[in-house]
Coordinates of C-alpha atoms in Angstrom, one line a residue:
M1 CA 245.7 56.3 5.0
S2 CA 246.0 54.4 8.6
V3 CA 249.9 55.1 8.5
Q4 CA 252.5 51.6 9.5
P5 CA 255.6 51.5 10.5
F6 CA 257.8 52.4 7.9
E7 CA 261.0 51.7 9.2
P8 CA 263.5 50.4 13.0
T9 CA 263.0 53.7 15.8
V10 CA 264.4 56.5 14.7
T11 CA 266.1 58.7 17.5
V12 CA 266.5 62.4 17.4
G13 CA 268.4 64.1 19.2
N14 CA 268.3 67.8 20.2
I15 CA 271.3 71.1 22.2
A16 CA 268.9 70.6 26.2
L17 CA 267.9 73.4 25.9
S18 CA 263.8 74.4 26.1
F19 CA 263.7 75.7 22.4
H20 CA 265.3 72.8 20.8
R21 CA 262.8 71.0 22.5
A22 CA 260.1 71.9 21.5
A23 CA 261.6 72.5 17.4
A24 CA 263.2 68.9 18.1
A25 CA 258.9 67.8 19.2
V26 CA 257.5 68.7 16.2
T27 CA 260.1 66.7 14.4
R28 CA 259.2 63.6 15.7
R29 CA 255.5 64.4 14.7
V30 CA 256.7 64.7 11.7
L31 CA 258.1 61.3 11.6
E32 CA 255.6 59.5 14.1
A33 CA 253.0 60.6 11.0
H34 CA 254.6 58.7 8.7
G35 CA 255.2 55.4 10.8
H36 CA 258.8 56.0 12.0
R37 CA 258.9 54.9 16.3
V38 CA 261.2 58.0 18.3
N39 CA 263.8 57.1 20.8
S40 CA 264.9 61.0 21.4
V41 CA 267.9 62.1 23.3
E42 CA 269.5 65.7 24.3
A43 CA 273.4 66.5 25.9
P44 CA 274.6 69.9 25.9
H45 CA 276.1 71.7 22.0
E46 CA 279.3 70.0 21.7
Q47 CA 278.4 66.8 23.3
M48 CA 275.1 66.2 21.1
F49 CA 277.2 66.8 17.8
R50 CA 279.5 63.7 18.9
L51 CA 277.0 62.0 19.3
Q52 CA 275.4 62.6 15.6
E53 CA 279.2 61.2 14.9
D54 CA 279.5 58.0 17.1
G55 CA 276.6 56.9 15.3
D56 CA 274.1 57.0 17.7
V57 CA 271.6 60.1 16.8
D58 CA 269.5 59.9 13.8
V59 CA 268.3 63.2 13.7
L60 CA 269.5 66.8 15.0
V61 CA 267.6 69.6 15.5
S62 CA 269.0 71.1 14.9
A63 CA 272.5 73.0 14.1
W64 CA 272.7 77.0 14.1
L65 CA 275.2 77.4 10.7
P66 CA 277.4 78.8 10.0
S67 CA 278.5 80.7 13.3
S68 CA 277.1 78.9 15.9
H69 CA 277.2 74.9 15.5
G70 CA 279.5 75.1 12.0
T71 CA 282.9 74.1 13.8
Y72 CA 281.0 71.5 15.1
L73 CA 279.7 69.4 12.9
S74 CA 282.7 70.3 10.5
H75 CA 284.2 67.3 12.1
Y76 CA 281.4 64.5 9.3
R77 CA 279.9 67.2 7.2
D78 CA 280.4 64.9 4.4
R79 CA 278.7 61.9 5.9
V80 CA 274.9 64.0 6.9
R81 CA 272.6 65.6 4.7
V82 CA 271.9 69.1 6.1
L83 CA 268.3 70.0 4.9
T84 CA 266.1 73.6 4.6
P85 CA 266.5 75.1 7.9
H86 CA 263.5 75.7 9.5
Y87 CA 264.0 78.7 11.1
R88 CA 266.7 81.3 11.1
P89 CA 268.3 82.2 14.2
Y90 CA 270.1 84.8 15.7
C91 CA 272.4 86.2 18.5
V92 CA 271.5 88.9 20.4
W93 CA 272.5 90.8 24.1
A94 CA 269.4 92.8 25.1
V95 CA 268.4 94.2 28.0
P96 CA 265.1 94.8 29.8
P97 CA 262.7 97.3 28.7
H98 CA 262.9 99.9 31.5
V99 CA 266.4 100.1 30.5
P100 CA 265.8 104.2 28.5
A101 CA 266.9 103.6 25.2
E102 CA 268.3 107.2 25.1
A103 CA 270.2 105.3 27.3
V104 CA 271.8 101.9 26.1
R105 CA 271.4 101.7 22.3
E106 CA 273.9 99.6 22.1
V107 CA 277.6 97.7 23.2
A108 CA 279.0 100.1 23.2
D109 CA 277.1 102.3 26.0
L110 CA 277.0 100.0 28.8
A111 CA 281.0 101.5 29.1
R112 CA 279.4 105.0 29.3
P113 CA 280.0 105.5 33.0
E114 CA 276.9 106.9 34.4
V115 CA 275.6 103.4 32.6
A116 CA 278.3 101.2 34.4
E117 CA 277.5 103.1 37.8
R118 CA 274.3 101.8 37.5
M119 CA 274.4 98.0 35.0
T120 CA 275.3 95.2 36.6
T121 CA 278.1 94.0 35.5
A122 CA 278.0 90.7 36.4
I123 CA 276.1 88.8 33.1
R124 CA 274.8 85.7 32.8
G125 CA 274.3 83.3 29.8
I126 CA 274.0 79.7 29.4
N127 CA 276.6 76.5 29.0
P128 CA 279.6 77.1 28.0
G129 CA 279.6 75.9 24.3
A130 CA 276.7 78.1 22.9
G131 CA 277.2 80.3 20.1
I132 CA 276.1 82.8 22.1
S133 CA 278.5 82.0 25.5
R134 CA 281.2 82.5 22.5
F135 CA 280.2 85.2 21.4
S136 CA 279.4 87.2 24.9
A137 CA 282.9 86.2 26.0
R138 CA 284.5 88.0 22.9
I139 CA 282.3 90.9 23.9
V140 CA 283.2 91.3 26.9
A141 CA 287.5 91.7 26.0
E142 CA 286.9 93.6 22.6
Y143 CA 284.7 96.3 23.6
G144 CA 286.9 96.8 27.0
L145 CA 283.9 95.7 29.8
D146 CA 285.7 94.1 31.9
R147 CA 288.0 96.9 32.4
L148 CA 285.1 98.6 33.9
G149 CA 284.1 95.2 36.1
Y150 CA 281.6 93.1 34.0
S151 CA 281.9 90.1 33.6
F152 CA 280.5 87.3 31.0
T153 CA 279.8 84.1 33.2
P154 CA 278.7 80.7 32.1
G155 CA 275.8 78.2 33.9
T156 CA 272.7 76.1 33.5
E157 CA 269.5 77.2 31.1
T158 CA 267.6 77.5 34.6
D159 CA 269.6 79.7 36.1
F160 CA 270.2 81.8 33.2
V161 CA 265.8 82.2 33.4
A162 CA 265.1 82.8 37.2
R163 CA 268.3 85.8 37.1
V164 CA 266.6 87.4 33.6
E165 CA 263.1 87.0 35.6
Q166 CA 264.5 88.7 39.3
G167 CA 265.7 91.9 37.0
I168 CA 262.8 92.0 35.8
A169 CA 260.8 92.2 38.9
D170 CA 263.5 94.3 40.9
Q171 CA 263.3 96.8 37.6
E172 CA 267.6 96.4 37.3
W173 CA 269.4 97.1 35.0
F174 CA 271.1 94.4 33.6
V175 CA 272.4 93.1 30.3
V176 CA 271.5 89.6 28.9
P177 CA 273.1 87.6 26.4
L178 CA 269.9 86.1 24.1
W179 CA 269.3 85.6 21.1
R180 CA 265.8 84.8 18.5
P181 CA 263.5 81.9 18.8
Q182 CA 263.2 82.8 22.9
Y183 CA 260.1 82.7 24.5
L184 CA 262.0 85.9 26.8
N185 CA 261.7 88.0 23.8
R186 CA 257.7 87.3 23.7
L187 CA 256.9 87.2 27.4
H188 CA 259.5 90.7 28.7
G189 CA 260.0 92.6 25.3
L190 CA 263.5 92.6 25.8
R191 CA 265.1 94.8 23.1
A192 CA 268.0 94.1 21.3
L193 CA 271.4 95.7 21.8
E194 CA 273.3 96.8 18.2
E195 CA 276.6 95.5 17.3
P196 CA 277.9 97.2 15.5
K197 CA 281.7 95.0 15.3
G198 CA 279.6 91.6 14.6
L199 CA 280.6 90.1 17.4
L200 CA 278.1 87.8 17.3
G201 CA 277.7 86.1 14.9
T202 CA 275.6 86.1 11.1
V203 CA 271.6 84.9 10.8
D204 CA 272.3 81.2 10.8
D205 CA 270.2 78.5 9.5
A206 CA 269.0 75.8 11.4
S207 CA 268.7 73.9 10.1
P208 CA 267.8 69.7 10.7
V209 CA 271.0 66.7 10.4
I210 CA 270.5 63.3 9.3
S211 CA 273.0 61.1 8.6
W212 CA 273.5 60.0 4.9
E213 CA 272.6 55.8 7.5
A214 CA 269.7 56.9 8.4
L215 CA 267.9 58.5 5.2
D216 CA 268.4 54.6 4.3
R217 CA 266.1 54.0 7.0
I218 CA 263.6 56.9 7.4
H219 CA 260.2 56.8 4.6
P220 CA 261.1 59.8 1.8
D221 CA 257.8 61.7 2.5
A222 CA 259.0 62.3 5.7
V223 CA 262.8 63.6 4.5
A224 CA 261.1 65.3 2.7
R225 CA 257.7 67.1 4.2
L226 CA 261.1 67.4 7.0
D227 CA 262.9 69.7 4.2
G228 CA 260.3 71.7 4.2
L229 CA 258.9 72.4 7.0
A230 CA 258.7 76.7 8.0
L231 CA 258.3 76.8 12.0
G232 CA 259.4 80.1 11.2
N233 CA 261.2 82.1 14.6
D234 CA 257.9 83.5 16.1
G235 CA 256.9 79.5 15.5
V236 CA 259.6 78.0 17.5
E237 CA 259.1 81.3 19.7
E238 CA 255.0 79.6 20.8
I239 CA 255.6 77.0 21.3
D240 CA 258.5 76.8 23.5
A241 CA 256.0 79.6 25.5
L242 CA 253.6 76.7 25.4
I243 CA 256.1 75.5 27.0
N244 CA 257.8 77.6 29.6
V245 CA 254.4 80.0 30.4
D246 CA 251.4 77.8 29.8
G247 CA 254.1 73.9 31.3
L248 CA 252.7 72.2 28.2
T249 CA 255.1 69.2 27.3
P250 CA 257.7 69.9 24.3
L251 CA 255.4 67.1 22.6
Q252 CA 251.5 68.5 24.1
A253 CA 253.2 72.1 23.3
A254 CA 254.1 70.7 19.2
D255 CA 250.5 69.2 18.8
R256 CA 248.5 72.5 20.2
F257 CA 250.6 74.1 17.4
L258 CA 250.3 71.6 15.3
T259 CA 246.0 71.5 15.5
A260 CA 246.3 75.6 14.6
H261 CA 248.8 74.9 11.9
P262 CA 247.7 71.8 10.3
E263 CA 249.4 72.9 6.6
L264 CA 253.4 71.9 8.4
L265 CA 251.5 68.0 7.7
A266 CA 250.7 68.1 4.2
A267 CA 251.3 65.7 2.5
V268 CA 254.1 66.4 0.4
S269 CA 254.3 64.3 -2.6
G270 CA 251.3 63.4 -3.7
H271 CA 251.2 61.4 -0.3
T272 CA 248.8 61.8 2.4
A273 CA 249.2 60.5 5.9
S274 CA 246.1 60.4 8.6
V275 CA 247.9 59.3 12.1
S276 CA 245.3 61.9 15.7
P277 CA 247.2 64.4 17.1
R278 CA 249.5 62.8 19.6
G279 CA 250.1 60.5 16.3
P280 CA 250.9 57.2 16.0
V281 CA 253.2 56.3 18.7
S282 CA 253.1 57.1 22.6
G283 CA 256.1 58.0 23.9
D284 CA 258.2 59.7 26.9
E285 CA 256.2 63.4 27.0

């Protein structure tokens, strides 16, 4: 059947990183498939959670719980519904495939003299509010890497990606604070290091968070579909690669992914929704 707007516009917010844009684009298409108009906003980690806490974001995609973002959500946890996770992310430290596994297999190996002599000791990360950035600063200190000249510096996603690309091109020995899902994993075959101290947090649940107020305005079938949407780490990385490698916009990437996986927009609760591949409402790409 044709879809008519159900209620006023829903604001979807995502953290300002490409893989969060990937997941948010799918969320937007689900909402549009159930008749909603969608506004999209993005911000750094802590700011995005503050925007939802202040009532400026209806659906936050996504909170990594409990390790990475639990502290940000805790301020207003009683005013939101946390949905079933869309994927299960985790943080790692990784090295490029040209660094031999027999030389560097775990984080502690970075302190071996013959390794420290070859490794680039300046470690670049993303913005300081990210869980991986907090964890990485702690690792440098707790493994005593700072005493060997290693340092961790947070930065922009653009600088972070450029640093990885340059290191790969130069066949450099370097370590990168990374996570799944992230398209660089599949693009470059980066190898995760063992970290037995558990300083990189747990495997998190990446869940959309909907404010209780917004639940009264969002079609219940849209909520049900979002609550059962299983993208997986591989799915998010696939969309992320379409954005960063193939040059698609997040919405174009989501549309291509959903065309290949139509079951993700299948009917729920006995209802159906028929929409064009681009959804019922056009918007900024």
